[in-house]
Amino acid sequence: MTIDLERFKEIQPKLKAWFPPEDHDERELPGTKAIWYFVKWQKIRDRLDEVCPDWEVEYSDPIVIEEEICIRCKITICGVSREAPGYAPLKLISNAGKNMARGSAGERATADAFKNSCELHGIARYLDEQADKDTKENFVRYMQKGGNGRAATHYRNNQQIANGSTPRTTPKPPPKPFGGTINGNTPKIITAAQRTRFYTIAKNNGWTDGAAKKLLSEHNFTSSTEITIAKYDELCKLLQDKSKAALYNSQAAPIHSAPEQNEWS
């Protein structure tokens, strides 16, 4: 597909436009009862069909990394490509031993990769406002204005959960992030979009997979799925140092993996 930057810039506002409140679904964040709003990949696909009918998509072969399956997705719009990985645990077993998975691990990783690649194009990126203390109220107001009266209730309940208390009918929200953890001392892990950015920074600055894995190991992380919010900016800054990349590349043992794949994420 030939790059058409003029058309690409023209449709950007339509791609990035917020989805109607009724297009959002709810799910509990793992390990908590906090609610997170998301948009199903089918609705995102419909947005692409509507705004840019000639969009293209490519998927890599799946690889298994520890207990997860990883698939990469490249979406091309007006000739401009964005690529991102998607992950899904091989098994989703509840504490009661019940299989919680919907679809195969490959299908879930494919959907995750698709949404992450779309997010790099700006589609549904606004959902991250739920995790930002400076913008979360804007998101709640948008949902409320659109008729989703549950948004404010979830917001208050999530605040209570983050503070380690049981939600009440008329709680007084403490200043905790939307979707926070139950235990305030539990480190918060970066999102899939942040993992994608981490991977992209590393590749753009010449880090090999082995070098990046060595850097993570020195900060007590076995993979990018363990990176905490507190360490994220520091690690990204280190990745931007090309002289450090050269040093780590020379010291790291090579990782034998499929082309364009990485074992450290």
Short mmCIF file of C-alpha atoms in Angstrom, two decimals:
data_model
loop_
_atom_site.label_atom_id
_atom_site.label_comp_id
_atom_site.label_asym_id
_atom_site.label_seq_id
_atom_site.Cartn_x
_atom_site.Cartn_y
_atom_site.Cartn_z
CA MET A 1 0.00 0.00 0.00
CA THR A 2 1.38 3.41 -1.01
CA ILE A 3 1.78 5.91 1.81
CA ASP A 4 -0.81 8.69 1.65
CA LEU A 5 0.14 11.03 4.50
CA GLU A 6 -2.38 13.70 3.53
CA ARG A 7 -5.28 11.27 3.80
CA PHE A 8 -3.77 9.67 6.91
CA LYS A 9 -3.68 13.04 8.69
CA GLU A 10 -7.20 13.81 7.50
CA ILE A 11 -8.73 10.69 9.06
CA GLN A 12 -6.75 10.84 12.33
CA PRO A 13 -9.51 12.69 14.24
CA LYS A 14 -12.04 10.05 13.16
CA LEU A 15 -9.76 7.20 14.23
CA LYS A 16 -9.03 8.78 17.61
CA ALA A 17 -12.62 9.83 18.34
CA TRP A 18 -14.04 8.44 21.59
CA PHE A 19 -16.46 5.56 21.17
CA PRO A 20 -20.06 6.15 22.31
CA PRO A 21 -20.58 5.30 26.01
CA GLU A 22 -22.83 2.37 25.05
CA ASP A 23 -19.95 0.77 23.11
CA HIS A 24 -17.95 0.26 26.31
CA ASP A 25 -17.97 -2.99 28.27
CA GLU A 26 -16.83 -3.61 31.84
CA ARG A 27 -14.43 -6.12 33.37
CA GLU A 28 -12.82 -6.63 36.75
CA LEU A 29 -9.10 -5.97 36.94
CA PRO A 30 -7.14 -9.14 37.85
CA GLY A 31 -6.72 -9.61 41.59
CA THR A 32 -9.21 -6.87 42.50
CA LYS A 33 -12.89 -6.02 42.18
CA ALA A 34 -12.06 -2.70 40.51
CA ILE A 35 -13.88 -2.10 37.21
CA TRP A 36 -12.14 -1.15 33.96
CA TYR A 37 -13.99 -0.03 30.83
CA PHE A 38 -12.86 -1.40 27.46
CA VAL A 39 -14.02 -1.55 23.85
CA LYS A 40 -14.29 -4.95 22.16
CA TRP A 41 -12.00 -5.56 19.20
CA GLN A 42 -14.99 -6.09 16.91
CA LYS A 43 -16.15 -2.50 17.46
CA ILE A 44 -12.61 -1.26 16.81
CA ARG A 45 -12.58 -3.27 13.57
CA ASP A 46 -15.88 -1.63 12.60
CA ARG A 47 -14.29 1.79 13.19
CA LEU A 48 -11.48 0.88 10.80
CA ASP A 49 -13.96 -0.38 8.18
CA GLU A 50 -15.92 2.85 8.46
CA VAL A 51 -13.03 5.33 8.41
CA CYS A 52 -10.53 3.55 6.16
CA PRO A 53 -12.07 0.56 4.31
CA ASP A 54 -8.76 -0.35 2.64
CA TRP A 55 -6.85 -0.89 5.91
CA GLU A 56 -4.63 -3.97 6.08
CA VAL A 57 -3.58 -6.34 8.85
CA GLU A 58 -0.82 -8.94 9.23
CA TYR A 59 -0.11 -11.36 12.09
CA SER A 60 3.08 -13.17 13.05
CA ASP A 61 3.27 -16.84 13.94
CA PRO A 62 2.61 -17.38 17.66
CA ILE A 63 5.46 -18.11 20.06
CA VAL A 64 5.32 -19.29 23.66
CA ILE A 65 7.15 -17.22 26.29
CA GLU A 66 7.10 -18.92 29.67
CA GLU A 67 3.37 -19.30 30.49
CA GLU A 68 2.14 -16.88 27.81
CA ILE A 69 1.57 -16.97 24.09
CA CYS A 70 2.74 -13.96 22.06
CA ILE A 71 1.53 -12.84 18.64
CA ARG A 72 2.50 -9.66 16.79
CA CYS A 73 0.03 -7.63 14.74
CA LYS A 74 0.81 -5.01 12.08
CA ILE A 75 -2.00 -2.72 10.96
CA THR A 76 -1.52 -0.49 7.93
CA ILE A 77 -3.70 2.57 7.37
CA CYS A 78 -3.13 4.74 4.28
CA GLY A 79 0.24 3.04 3.91
CA VAL A 80 1.34 3.89 7.48
CA SER A 81 2.06 0.77 9.56
CA ARG A 82 2.05 0.27 13.32
CA GLU A 83 3.07 -3.04 14.90
CA ALA A 84 2.56 -4.30 18.45
CA PRO A 85 2.67 -7.58 20.37
CA GLY A 86 -0.27 -9.22 22.08
CA TYR A 87 -0.15 -11.64 25.00
CA ALA A 88 -2.44 -14.18 26.61
CA PRO A 89 -1.81 -16.73 29.38
CA LEU A 90 -1.96 -20.32 28.21
CA LYS A 91 -4.35 -21.09 31.07
CA LEU A 92 -6.83 -18.93 32.95
CA ILE A 93 -7.78 -20.92 36.05
CA SER A 94 -9.71 -19.35 38.93
CA ASN A 95 -8.93 -20.00 42.59
CA ALA A 96 -11.78 -22.50 42.53
CA GLY A 97 -10.10 -24.40 39.70
CA LYS A 98 -12.56 -23.19 37.05
CA ASN A 99 -11.39 -22.46 33.50
CA MET A 100 -12.06 -18.72 33.01
CA ALA A 101 -10.76 -18.49 29.43
CA ARG A 102 -12.97 -17.35 26.57
CA GLY A 103 -11.58 -18.79 23.37
CA SER A 104 -8.12 -20.26 22.88
CA ALA A 105 -4.93 -18.59 24.07
CA GLY A 106 -4.07 -17.90 20.43
CA GLU A 107 -7.38 -16.14 19.82
CA ARG A 108 -7.00 -14.02 22.96
CA ALA A 109 -3.41 -13.07 22.08
CA THR A 110 -4.51 -12.17 18.55
CA ALA A 111 -7.26 -9.89 19.88
CA ASP A 112 -4.80 -8.29 22.33
CA ALA A 113 -2.24 -7.69 19.56
CA PHE A 114 -4.94 -6.22 17.30
CA LYS A 115 -6.10 -3.75 19.95
CA ASN A 116 -2.53 -2.81 20.91
CA SER A 117 -1.63 -2.12 17.28
CA CYS A 118 -4.80 -0.04 16.86
CA GLU A 119 -3.88 1.91 20.00
CA LEU A 120 -0.58 2.88 18.36
CA HIS A 121 -2.73 4.43 15.62
CA GLY A 122 -4.63 6.30 18.33
CA ILE A 123 -7.79 4.16 18.30
CA ALA A 124 -9.30 3.82 21.82
CA ARG A 125 -6.13 5.26 23.34
CA TYR A 126 -8.28 7.50 25.54
CA LEU A 127 -9.16 4.46 27.68
CA ASP A 128 -5.85 4.94 29.49
CA GLU A 129 -7.37 8.07 31.03
CA GLN A 130 -8.97 5.71 33.56
CA ALA A 131 -5.51 5.08 35.03
CA ASP A 132 -4.36 8.71 35.12
CA LYS A 133 -5.31 10.67 38.23
CA ASP A 134 -5.33 13.91 36.22
CA THR A 135 -7.78 12.68 33.55
CA LYS A 136 -9.86 9.88 35.12
CA GLU A 137 -12.63 12.30 36.12
CA ASN A 138 -12.93 13.48 32.50
CA PHE A 139 -13.57 9.89 31.45
CA VAL A 140 -16.22 9.40 34.14
CA ARG A 141 -17.96 12.65 33.16
CA TYR A 142 -18.00 11.57 29.51
CA MET A 143 -19.60 8.23 30.40
CA GLN A 144 -22.11 9.93 32.71
CA LYS A 145 -23.08 12.51 30.10
CA GLY A 146 -23.65 9.73 27.58
CA GLY A 147 -26.10 8.00 29.89
CA ASN A 148 -23.81 5.47 31.60
CA GLY A 149 -24.85 6.10 35.20
CA ARG A 150 -22.73 3.20 36.45
CA ALA A 151 -19.45 4.97 35.64
CA ALA A 152 -19.49 7.27 38.68
CA THR A 153 -20.48 4.38 40.95
CA HIS A 154 -17.61 2.26 39.65
CA TYR A 155 -15.29 5.23 40.04
CA ARG A 156 -16.20 5.64 43.71
CA ASN A 157 -16.04 1.89 44.36
CA ASN A 158 -12.65 1.62 42.65
CA GLN A 159 -11.37 4.40 44.87
CA GLN A 160 -12.52 2.47 47.93
CA ILE A 161 -10.99 -0.78 46.69
CA ALA A 162 -7.70 1.02 46.07
CA ASN A 163 -7.84 2.19 49.67
CA GLY A 164 -8.40 -1.36 50.93
CA SER A 165 -11.95 -0.85 52.21
CA THR A 166 -15.37 -2.24 51.26
CA PRO A 167 -17.36 -0.06 48.83
CA ARG A 168 -20.30 1.75 50.39
CA THR A 169 -23.39 3.35 48.88
CA THR A 170 -22.15 6.91 49.48
CA PRO A 171 -18.39 6.64 49.92
CA LYS A 172 -16.00 9.52 50.30
CA PRO A 173 -13.41 8.83 47.61
CA PRO A 174 -9.76 8.96 48.69
CA PRO A 175 -7.21 10.24 46.14
CA LYS A 176 -6.30 6.86 44.66
CA PRO A 177 -6.00 5.98 40.94
CA PHE A 178 -8.96 4.52 39.06
CA GLY A 179 -8.46 0.77 38.98
CA GLY A 180 -5.83 0.78 41.77
CA THR A 181 -4.77 -2.28 43.72
CA ILE A 182 -6.33 -3.48 46.95
CA ASN A 183 -3.07 -3.29 48.84
CA GLY A 184 -1.60 0.18 48.55
CA ASN A 185 1.90 -1.31 48.99
CA THR A 186 1.53 -3.66 46.01
CA PRO A 187 3.61 -2.38 43.04
CA LYS A 188 1.50 -1.44 40.03
CA ILE A 189 2.56 -3.13 36.78
CA ILE A 190 2.78 -1.29 33.44
CA THR A 191 0.06 -1.75 30.81
CA ALA A 192 0.36 -3.68 27.55
CA ALA A 193 0.63 -0.37 25.67
CA GLN A 194 3.55 0.66 27.88
CA ARG A 195 5.21 -2.70 27.27
CA THR A 196 4.86 -2.08 23.54
CA ARG A 197 6.47 1.36 23.91
CA PHE A 198 9.28 -0.19 25.98
CA TYR A 199 9.94 -2.74 23.22
CA THR A 200 9.83 -0.05 20.50
CA ILE A 201 12.30 2.23 22.31
CA ALA A 202 14.69 -0.69 22.73
CA LYS A 203 14.56 -1.65 19.06
CA ASN A 204 14.86 1.94 17.83
CA ASN A 205 18.01 2.44 19.88
CA GLY A 206 19.73 -0.76 18.80
CA TRP A 207 19.19 -3.02 21.82
CA THR A 208 19.31 -6.74 21.13
CA ASP A 209 16.85 -9.02 22.89
CA GLY A 210 19.64 -10.42 25.04
CA ALA A 211 20.84 -6.95 26.04
CA ALA A 212 17.34 -5.81 26.99
CA LYS A 213 16.81 -8.98 29.01
CA LYS A 214 20.11 -8.34 30.81
CA LEU A 215 19.01 -4.79 31.67
CA LEU A 216 15.72 -6.09 33.06
CA SER A 217 17.54 -8.75 35.08
CA GLU A 218 19.77 -6.12 36.68
CA HIS A 219 16.61 -4.36 37.89
CA ASN A 220 15.17 -7.64 39.27
CA PHE A 221 12.67 -8.22 36.44
CA THR A 222 12.61 -11.50 34.52
CA SER A 223 10.48 -10.01 31.72
CA SER A 224 8.73 -6.79 30.73
CA THR A 225 5.48 -8.19 32.14
CA GLU A 226 6.92 -7.53 35.62
CA ILE A 227 8.04 -3.91 35.11
CA THR A 228 6.52 -1.61 37.70
CA ILE A 229 5.21 1.89 37.09
CA ALA A 230 7.81 3.18 39.55
CA LYS A 231 10.69 1.81 37.42
CA TYR A 232 9.20 2.28 33.95
CA ASP A 233 10.41 5.82 33.16
CA GLU A 234 13.89 5.04 34.49
CA LEU A 235 14.20 1.96 32.27
CA CYS A 236 12.89 3.80 29.19
CA LYS A 237 15.49 6.52 29.75
CA LEU A 238 18.24 3.89 29.96
CA LEU A 239 17.05 2.35 26.69
CA GLN A 240 17.50 5.72 24.94
CA ASP A 241 21.23 5.67 25.68
CA LYS A 242 22.80 4.16 22.54
CA SER A 243 26.25 3.92 24.11
CA LYS A 244 24.73 1.83 26.90
CA ALA A 245 23.01 -0.29 24.27
CA ALA A 246 26.36 -1.00 22.62
CA LEU A 247 27.88 -1.96 25.99
CA TYR A 248 25.03 -4.29 26.94
CA ASN A 249 24.94 -5.80 23.44
CA SER A 250 28.60 -6.77 23.80
CA GLN A 251 28.03 -8.34 27.22
CA ALA A 252 24.71 -10.11 26.69
CA ALA A 253 24.37 -13.71 25.61
CA PRO A 254 22.41 -14.05 22.36
CA ILE A 255 18.77 -15.15 22.55
CA HIS A 256 17.74 -17.66 19.90
CA SER A 257 14.18 -16.86 18.93
CA ALA A 258 12.00 -16.49 15.87
CA PRO A 259 12.69 -13.43 13.65
CA GLU A 260 11.12 -10.20 14.91
CA GLN A 261 10.18 -11.89 18.19
CA ASN A 262 11.60 -11.33 21.66
CA GLU A 263 11.79 -13.49 24.76
CA TRP A 264 12.25 -10.66 27.23
CA SER A 265 8.76 -9.24 26.79
#
